[in-house]
PDB file of C-alpha atoms in Angstrom:
ATOM      1  CA  UNK A   3      61.208 109.117 -14.462  1.00 81.00           C
ATOM      2  CA  UNK A   4      58.015 110.498 -12.994  1.00 86.00           C
ATOM      3  CA  UNK A   5      58.173 114.171 -12.333  1.00 91.00           C
ATOM      4  CA  UNK A   6      55.957 116.930 -10.942  1.00 96.00           C
ATOM      5  CA  UNK A   7      56.674 120.665 -11.179  1.00 97.00           C
ATOM      6  CA  UNK A   8      54.520 123.328  -9.452  1.00 97.00           C
ATOM      7  CA  UNK A   9      54.224 127.012 -10.210  1.00 97.00           C
ATOM      8  CA  UNK A  10      54.384 129.652  -8.922  1.00 97.00           C
ATOM      9  CA  UNK A  11      56.515 128.790  -5.827  1.00 96.00           C
ATOM     10  CA  UNK A  12      54.463 131.465  -3.920  1.00 97.00           C
ATOM     11  CA  UNK A  13      51.254 133.416  -4.595  1.00 98.00           C
ATOM     12  CA  UNK A  14      49.936 136.401  -2.655  1.00 98.00           C
ATOM     13  CA  UNK A  15      46.323 137.253  -3.070  1.00 98.00           C
ATOM     14  CA  UNK A  16      43.934 139.663  -1.644  1.00 98.00           C
ATOM     15  CA  UNK A  17      40.767 138.231  -0.106  1.00 98.00           C
ATOM     16  CA  UNK A  18      38.310 137.561  -2.911  1.00 97.00           C
ATOM     17  CA  UNK A  19      40.888 137.656  -5.652  1.00 97.00           C
ATOM     18  CA  UNK A  20      40.514 134.368  -7.677  1.00 98.00           C
ATOM     19  CA  UNK A  21      43.470 132.707  -9.068  1.00 98.00           C
ATOM     20  CA  UNK A  22      45.004 129.276 -10.197  1.00 98.00           C
ATOM     21  CA  UNK A  23      47.886 127.090  -9.181  1.00 98.00           C
ATOM     22  CA  UNK A  24      49.623 124.949 -11.858  1.00 98.00           C
ATOM     23  CA  UNK A  25      50.950 121.414 -11.635  1.00 98.00           C
ATOM     24  CA  UNK A  26      52.850 120.072 -14.738  1.00 98.00           C
ATOM     25  CA  UNK A  27      53.598 116.412 -14.671  1.00 96.00           C
ATOM     26  CA  UNK A  28      55.297 113.546 -16.572  1.00 93.00           C
ATOM     27  CA  UNK A  29      54.366 110.010 -15.703  1.00 90.00           C
ATOM     28  CA  UNK A  30      54.551 106.641 -17.463  1.00 85.00           C
ATOM     29  CA  UNK A  31      50.809 105.945 -17.294  1.00 88.00           C
ATOM     30  CA  UNK A  32      48.768 107.986 -14.896  1.00 89.00           C
ATOM     31  CA  UNK A  33      47.065 106.076 -12.025  1.00 88.00           C
ATOM     32  CA  UNK A  34      46.100 109.219 -10.216  1.00 91.00           C
ATOM     33  CA  UNK A  35      46.942 112.842  -9.710  1.00 95.00           C
ATOM     34  CA  UNK A  36      46.386 114.191  -6.147  1.00 96.00           C
ATOM     35  CA  UNK A  37      46.126 117.616  -4.533  1.00 97.00           C
ATOM     36  CA  UNK A  38      46.909 118.202  -0.874  1.00 97.00           C
ATOM     37  CA  UNK A  39      46.857 121.087   1.513  1.00 98.00           C
ATOM     38  CA  UNK A  40      49.601 121.420   4.142  1.00 97.00           C
ATOM     39  CA  UNK A  41      49.433 123.967   6.940  1.00 96.00           C
ATOM     40  CA  UNK A  42      52.611 124.953   8.831  1.00 93.00           C
ATOM     41  CA  UNK A  43      53.744 122.352  11.305  1.00 92.00           C
ATOM     42  CA  UNK A  44      51.244 119.763  10.114  1.00 94.00           C
ATOM     43  CA  UNK A  45      51.103 116.853   7.764  1.00 96.00           C
ATOM     44  CA  UNK A  46      49.541 117.251   4.252  1.00 97.00           C
ATOM     45  CA  UNK A  47      45.731 116.860   4.120  1.00 96.00           C
ATOM     46  CA  UNK A  48      44.206 114.978   1.150  1.00 95.00           C
ATOM     47  CA  UNK A  49      41.921 117.107  -1.104  1.00 96.00           C
ATOM     48  CA  UNK A  50      41.313 115.448  -4.467  1.00 93.00           C
ATOM     49  CA  UNK A  51      42.161 112.580  -6.783  1.00 94.00           C
ATOM     50  CA  UNK A  52      41.846 113.082 -10.494  1.00 95.00           C
ATOM     51  CA  UNK A  53      42.154 110.055 -12.838  1.00 92.00           C
ATOM     52  CA  UNK A  54      41.829 111.127 -16.452  1.00 92.00           C
ATOM     53  CA  UNK A  55      42.027 114.253 -18.799  1.00 94.00           C
ATOM     54  CA  UNK A  56      38.863 116.363 -18.622  1.00 96.00           C
ATOM     55  CA  UNK A  57      37.937 115.424 -15.062  1.00 96.00           C
ATOM     56  CA  UNK A  58      37.089 118.142 -12.586  1.00 97.00           C
ATOM     57  CA  UNK A  59      36.507 117.977  -8.720  1.00 96.00           C
ATOM     58  CA  UNK A  60      35.252 120.666  -6.418  1.00 96.00           C
ATOM     59  CA  UNK A  61      35.389 121.332  -2.696  1.00 94.00           C
ATOM     60  CA  UNK A  62      34.178 124.616  -1.345  1.00 95.00           C
ATOM     61  CA  UNK A  63      36.225 127.349  -3.017  1.00 97.00           C
ATOM     62  CA  UNK A  64      38.573 124.953  -4.638  1.00 98.00           C
ATOM     63  CA  UNK A  65      38.254 123.241  -8.080  1.00 98.00           C
ATOM     64  CA  UNK A  66      40.844 120.904  -9.578  1.00 98.00           C
ATOM     65  CA  UNK A  67      41.088 120.105 -13.306  1.00 98.00           C
ATOM     66  CA  UNK A  68      43.216 117.723 -15.280  1.00 97.00           C
ATOM     67  CA  UNK A  69      44.629 117.560 -18.804  1.00 95.00           C
ATOM     68  CA  UNK A  70      47.099 115.154 -20.164  1.00 93.00           C
ATOM     69  CA  UNK A  71      50.076 117.166 -19.120  1.00 94.00           C
ATOM     70  CA  UNK A  72      49.015 119.433 -16.223  1.00 97.00           C
ATOM     71  CA  UNK A  73      46.506 120.113 -13.490  1.00 98.00           C
ATOM     72  CA  UNK A  74      45.164 123.377 -12.131  1.00 98.00           C
ATOM     73  CA  UNK A  75      43.785 124.188  -8.715  1.00 98.00           C
ATOM     74  CA  UNK A  76      41.416 127.065  -9.135  1.00 98.00           C
ATOM     75  CA  UNK A  77      40.668 129.057  -5.937  1.00 98.00           C
ATOM     76  CA  UNK A  78      37.548 131.168  -6.185  1.00 98.00           C
ATOM     77  CA  UNK A  79      37.113 134.156  -3.868  1.00 97.00           C
ATOM     78  CA  UNK A  80      39.752 132.985  -1.383  1.00 97.00           C
ATOM     79  CA  UNK A  81      39.662 133.746   2.286  1.00 98.00           C
ATOM     80  CA  UNK A  82      42.619 134.094   4.720  1.00 97.00           C
ATOM     81  CA  UNK A  83      41.905 130.631   5.965  1.00 97.00           C
ATOM     82  CA  UNK A  84      42.845 129.229   2.558  1.00 98.00           C
ATOM     83  CA  UNK A  85      46.463 130.296   3.163  1.00 98.00           C
ATOM     84  CA  UNK A  86      48.578 127.238   3.122  1.00 98.00           C
ATOM     85  CA  UNK A  87      50.959 125.184   0.926  1.00 97.00           C
ATOM     86  CA  UNK A  88      49.279 123.275  -1.791  1.00 98.00           C
ATOM     87  CA  UNK A  89      50.976 120.163  -3.017  1.00 97.00           C
ATOM     88  CA  UNK A  90      50.408 118.244  -6.244  1.00 97.00           C
ATOM     89  CA  UNK A  91      51.354 114.612  -6.527  1.00 96.00           C
ATOM     90  CA  UNK A  92      51.175 111.773  -9.101  1.00 94.00           C
ATOM     91  CA  UNK A  93      51.147 108.021  -9.049  1.00 90.00           C
ATOM     92  CA  UNK A  94      52.050 106.092 -12.217  1.00 87.00           C
ATOM     93  CA  UNK A  95      50.717 102.725 -13.204  1.00 83.00           C
ATOM     94  CA  UNK A  96      54.185 101.223 -12.720  1.00 75.00           C
ATOM     95  CA  UNK A  97      53.914 100.890  -8.993  1.00 70.00           C
ATOM     96  CA  UNK A  98      52.912 102.184  -5.596  1.00 71.00           C
ATOM     97  CA  UNK A  99      55.097 105.215  -5.482  1.00 84.00           C
ATOM     98  CA  UNK A 100      53.513 108.729  -5.187  1.00 90.00           C
ATOM     99  CA  UNK A 101      55.800 111.609  -6.324  1.00 92.00           C
ATOM    100  CA  UNK A 102      55.133 115.005  -4.886  1.00 95.00           C
ATOM    101  CA  UNK A 103      55.870 118.489  -6.230  1.00 96.00           C
ATOM    102  CA  UNK A 104      57.603 121.195  -4.257  1.00 95.00           C
ATOM    103  CA  UNK A 105      54.311 122.971  -3.501  1.00 96.00           C
ATOM    104  CA  UNK A 106      52.829 126.465  -4.023  1.00 97.00           C
ATOM    105  CA  UNK A 107      52.734 128.649  -0.850  1.00 97.00           C
ATOM    106  CA  UNK A 108      49.487 130.633  -1.054  1.00 98.00           C
ATOM    107  CA  UNK A 109      49.053 133.752   1.165  1.00 98.00           C
ATOM    108  CA  UNK A 110      45.591 135.349   1.283  1.00 98.00           C
ATOM    109  CA  UNK A 111      45.419 138.810   2.875  1.00 97.00           C
ATOM    110  CA  UNK A 112      42.267 140.093   4.453  1.00 96.00           C
TER     111      UNK A 112
ATOM    112  CA  UNK B   8      40.942 110.098  17.870  1.00 70.00           C
ATOM    113  CA  UNK B   9      44.086 110.683  15.908  1.00 73.00           C
ATOM    114  CA  UNK B  10      44.100 108.681  12.633  1.00 93.00           C
ATOM    115  CA  UNK B  11      47.866 108.514  12.043  1.00 97.00           C
ATOM    116  CA  UNK B  12      50.012 109.259  15.125  1.00 96.00           C
ATOM    117  CA  UNK B  13      53.702 109.610  15.218  1.00 96.00           C
ATOM    118  CA  UNK B  14      55.988 109.768  18.191  1.00 97.00           C
ATOM    119  CA  UNK B  15      57.972 111.670  19.051  1.00 97.00           C
ATOM    120  CA  UNK B  16      56.856 115.027  17.531  1.00 96.00           C
ATOM    121  CA  UNK B  17      60.309 116.564  18.154  1.00 97.00           C
ATOM    122  CA  UNK B  18      63.662 114.749  18.386  1.00 97.00           C
ATOM    123  CA  UNK B  19      66.977 116.526  19.067  1.00 98.00           C
ATOM    124  CA  UNK B  20      69.969 114.211  19.168  1.00 97.00           C
ATOM    125  CA  UNK B  21      73.756 114.202  18.715  1.00 97.00           C
ATOM    126  CA  UNK B  22      75.636 112.948  15.682  1.00 97.00           C
ATOM    127  CA  UNK B  23      76.347 109.225  15.822  1.00 97.00           C
ATOM    128  CA  UNK B  24      73.324 108.337  17.941  1.00 98.00           C
ATOM    129  CA  UNK B  25      70.743 105.734  17.044  1.00 98.00           C
ATOM    130  CA  UNK B  26      67.059 106.784  17.205  1.00 98.00           C
ATOM    131  CA  UNK B  27      63.547 105.391  16.332  1.00 97.00           C
ATOM    132  CA  UNK B  28      60.408 107.056  15.261  1.00 98.00           C
ATOM    133  CA  UNK B  29      57.137 105.222  15.802  1.00 97.00           C
ATOM    134  CA  UNK B  30      53.913 105.324  13.679  1.00 97.00           C
ATOM    135  CA  UNK B  31      50.515 103.863  14.310  1.00 97.00           C
ATOM    136  CA  UNK B  32      47.292 104.190  12.240  1.00 97.00           C
ATOM    137  CA  UNK B  33      43.797 103.290  13.398  1.00 96.00           C
ATOM    138  CA  UNK B  34      42.092 103.656   9.969  1.00 94.00           C
ATOM    139  CA  UNK B  35      42.338  99.965   9.009  1.00 93.00           C
ATOM    140  CA  UNK B  36      44.535 100.791   6.004  1.00 93.00           C
ATOM    141  CA  UNK B  37      46.753  98.126   4.505  1.00 91.00           C
ATOM    142  CA  UNK B  38      49.555 100.316   3.288  1.00 91.00           C
ATOM    143  CA  UNK B  39      51.931 102.603   5.200  1.00 94.00           C
ATOM    144  CA  UNK B  40      54.771 105.002   4.176  1.00 94.00           C
ATOM    145  CA  UNK B  41      57.649 106.990   5.339  1.00 96.00           C
ATOM    146  CA  UNK B  42      58.327 110.339   3.740  1.00 96.00           C
ATOM    147  CA  UNK B  43      61.102 112.774   4.359  1.00 96.00           C
ATOM    148  CA  UNK B  44      60.500 116.519   3.968  1.00 95.00           C
ATOM    149  CA  UNK B  45      63.700 118.618   3.668  1.00 90.00           C
ATOM    150  CA  UNK B  46      64.266 122.258   4.456  1.00 82.00           C
ATOM    151  CA  UNK B  47      62.941 123.213   0.886  1.00 79.00           C
ATOM    152  CA  UNK B  48      59.648 121.394   1.884  1.00 80.00           C
ATOM    153  CA  UNK B  49      60.114 118.633  -0.763  1.00 87.00           C
ATOM    154  CA  UNK B  50      58.418 115.368   0.241  1.00 94.00           C
ATOM    155  CA  UNK B  51      60.479 112.325  -0.740  1.00 93.00           C
ATOM    156  CA  UNK B  52      59.239 108.727  -0.423  1.00 93.00           C
ATOM    157  CA  UNK B  53      61.529 106.509   1.546  1.00 94.00           C
ATOM    158  CA  UNK B  54      59.810 103.322   2.285  1.00 92.00           C
ATOM    159  CA  UNK B  55      56.417 101.629   1.959  1.00 90.00           C
ATOM    160  CA  UNK B  56      54.808  98.481   3.438  1.00 90.00           C
ATOM    161  CA  UNK B  57      51.728  96.825   2.151  1.00 88.00           C
ATOM    162  CA  UNK B  58      50.208  94.169   4.541  1.00 85.00           C
ATOM    163  CA  UNK B  59      53.628  94.048   6.318  1.00 83.00           C
ATOM    164  CA  UNK B  60      55.529  93.465   3.077  1.00 87.00           C
ATOM    165  CA  UNK B  61      58.155  96.048   1.987  1.00 88.00           C
ATOM    166  CA  UNK B  62      56.960  97.244  -1.474  1.00 85.00           C
ATOM    167  CA  UNK B  63      59.010 100.489  -1.874  1.00 84.00           C
ATOM    168  CA  UNK B  64      62.560 100.887  -0.773  1.00 84.00           C
ATOM    169  CA  UNK B  65      63.995 104.069  -2.292  1.00 85.00           C
ATOM    170  CA  UNK B  66      67.652 104.970  -2.391  1.00 76.00           C
ATOM    171  CA  UNK B  67      68.246 105.894   1.163  1.00 83.00           C
ATOM    172  CA  UNK B  68      71.352 105.060   3.286  1.00 89.00           C
ATOM    173  CA  UNK B  69      71.167 101.676   4.893  1.00 91.00           C
ATOM    174  CA  UNK B  70      71.482 103.409   8.255  1.00 95.00           C
ATOM    175  CA  UNK B  71      67.643 103.719   7.835  1.00 95.00           C
ATOM    176  CA  UNK B  72      65.642 100.620   8.518  1.00 94.00           C
ATOM    177  CA  UNK B  73      61.900 100.366   8.642  1.00 93.00           C
ATOM    178  CA  UNK B  74      60.023  97.747  10.547  1.00 93.00           C
ATOM    179  CA  UNK B  75      56.374  96.814  10.287  1.00 92.00           C
ATOM    180  CA  UNK B  76      55.323  94.460  13.154  1.00 91.00           C
ATOM    181  CA  UNK B  77      51.705  94.563  11.909  1.00 91.00           C
ATOM    182  CA  UNK B  78      49.435  96.362   9.458  1.00 91.00           C
ATOM    183  CA  UNK B  79      48.787  99.221  11.852  1.00 95.00           C
ATOM    184  CA  UNK B  80      52.360 100.081  12.825  1.00 96.00           C
ATOM    185  CA  UNK B  81      55.454 101.196  10.814  1.00 96.00           C
ATOM    186  CA  UNK B  82      58.513 102.262  12.677  1.00 96.00           C
ATOM    187  CA  UNK B  83      61.708 103.915  11.357  1.00 97.00           C
ATOM    188  CA  UNK B  84      65.056 103.244  13.034  1.00 97.00           C
ATOM    189  CA  UNK B  85      68.070 105.442  12.189  1.00 96.00           C
ATOM    190  CA  UNK B  86      71.558 104.383  13.017  1.00 96.00           C
ATOM    191  CA  UNK B  87      74.673 106.555  13.308  1.00 97.00           C
ATOM    192  CA  UNK B  88      72.757 109.876  12.717  1.00 97.00           C
ATOM    193  CA  UNK B  89      74.357 112.494  10.624  1.00 97.00           C
ATOM    194  CA  UNK B  90      73.754 116.265  10.324  1.00 96.00           C
ATOM    195  CA  UNK B  91      72.067 115.809   6.921  1.00 93.00           C
ATOM    196  CA  UNK B  92      69.482 113.504   8.430  1.00 95.00           C
ATOM    197  CA  UNK B  93      67.902 116.677   9.989  1.00 96.00           C
ATOM    198  CA  UNK B  94      64.405 117.060   8.393  1.00 96.00           C
ATOM    199  CA  UNK B  95      60.774 116.359   9.100  1.00 97.00           C
ATOM    200  CA  UNK B  96      59.719 112.737   8.682  1.00 97.00           C
ATOM    201  CA  UNK B  97      56.129 111.996   7.916  1.00 97.00           C
ATOM    202  CA  UNK B  98      54.292 108.695   8.272  1.00 97.00           C
ATOM    203  CA  UNK B  99      51.221 108.051   6.030  1.00 96.00           C
ATOM    204  CA  UNK B 100      48.725 105.368   5.417  1.00 95.00           C
ATOM    205  CA  UNK B 101      46.383 104.439   2.647  1.00 92.00           C
ATOM    206  CA  UNK B 102      44.050 101.764   1.395  1.00 87.00           C
ATOM    207  CA  UNK B 103      45.333 100.006  -1.680  1.00 75.00           C
ATOM    208  CA  UNK B 104      42.752  99.342  -4.425  1.00 75.00           C
ATOM    209  CA  UNK B 105      43.351  98.405  -8.003  1.00 68.00           C
ATOM    210  CA  UNK B 106      40.395 100.543  -9.278  1.00 68.00           C
ATOM    211  CA  UNK B 107      40.329 103.487  -6.901  1.00 70.00           C
ATOM    212  CA  UNK B 108      43.216 105.542  -5.860  1.00 73.00           C
ATOM    213  CA  UNK B 109      42.664 106.916  -2.336  1.00 77.00           C
ATOM    214  CA  UNK B 110      44.709 109.664  -1.030  1.00 88.00           C
ATOM    215  CA  UNK B 111      47.094 109.290   1.871  1.00 93.00           C
ATOM    216  CA  UNK B 112      46.379 110.162   5.437  1.00 95.00           C
ATOM    217  CA  UNK B 113      49.500 111.748   7.003  1.00 97.00           C
ATOM    218  CA  UNK B 114      50.712 112.034  10.499  1.00 97.00           C
ATOM    219  CA  UNK B 115      51.673 115.345  11.898  1.00 96.00           C
ATOM    220  CA  UNK B 116      55.425 114.618  11.399  1.00 97.00           C
ATOM    221  CA  UNK B 117      58.487 114.139  13.519  1.00 98.00           C
ATOM    222  CA  UNK B 118      61.000 117.078  13.341  1.00 97.00           C
ATOM    223  CA  UNK B 119      64.486 115.531  13.764  1.00 97.00           C
ATOM    224  CA  UNK B 120      67.387 117.784  14.532  1.00 97.00           C
ATOM    225  CA  UNK B 121      70.864 116.349  14.598  1.00 97.00           C
ATOM    226  CA  UNK B 122      73.410 118.491  16.346  1.00 97.00           C
TER     227      UNK B 122
END
């Protein structure tokens, strides 16, 4: 069964302190790995899709990377406005279903 | 213009009642979804429709029934509500393509509280 595990559950950073979030996954044939950002009281907002090992994508202070078993979301010099829950999700080649991880809650203090 | 809109945003109701949540998207997407986010913030797929055809039907109680009158709308009807149904329900939409995997656009959620 497809599965996504994210770590850590919560991460507290000082402004400017770079770090990484981890997403480990098992899927029977990867059709896509996704990263989303979710702010309190809102729906998840799409950030990236990664398709194959070695692929990288960037958006402002965020960079997502992918290996055959895990993905990392690197946050460079974070700002307080980067505080949110970051969700990882996978879709296998078996069907339309996208499975989400439990998320990492990121707090960035000024 | 809101891309994926859900109504109502909040719903408080008594056990045993029947309620509906409506969802509409103006993105021209062909696939729509219902997800449930529980108190631990875990998002779980419930249903999905592609061009009005049901393509995902997870193991949810048959008190939950989705309806898609057209590609832009996906409603969720819940019969005989129970305390455990309390959660945030998210509607989402996407464009299905065999080569590209586009992310979902989510609505802002409906917080259902059963008392």
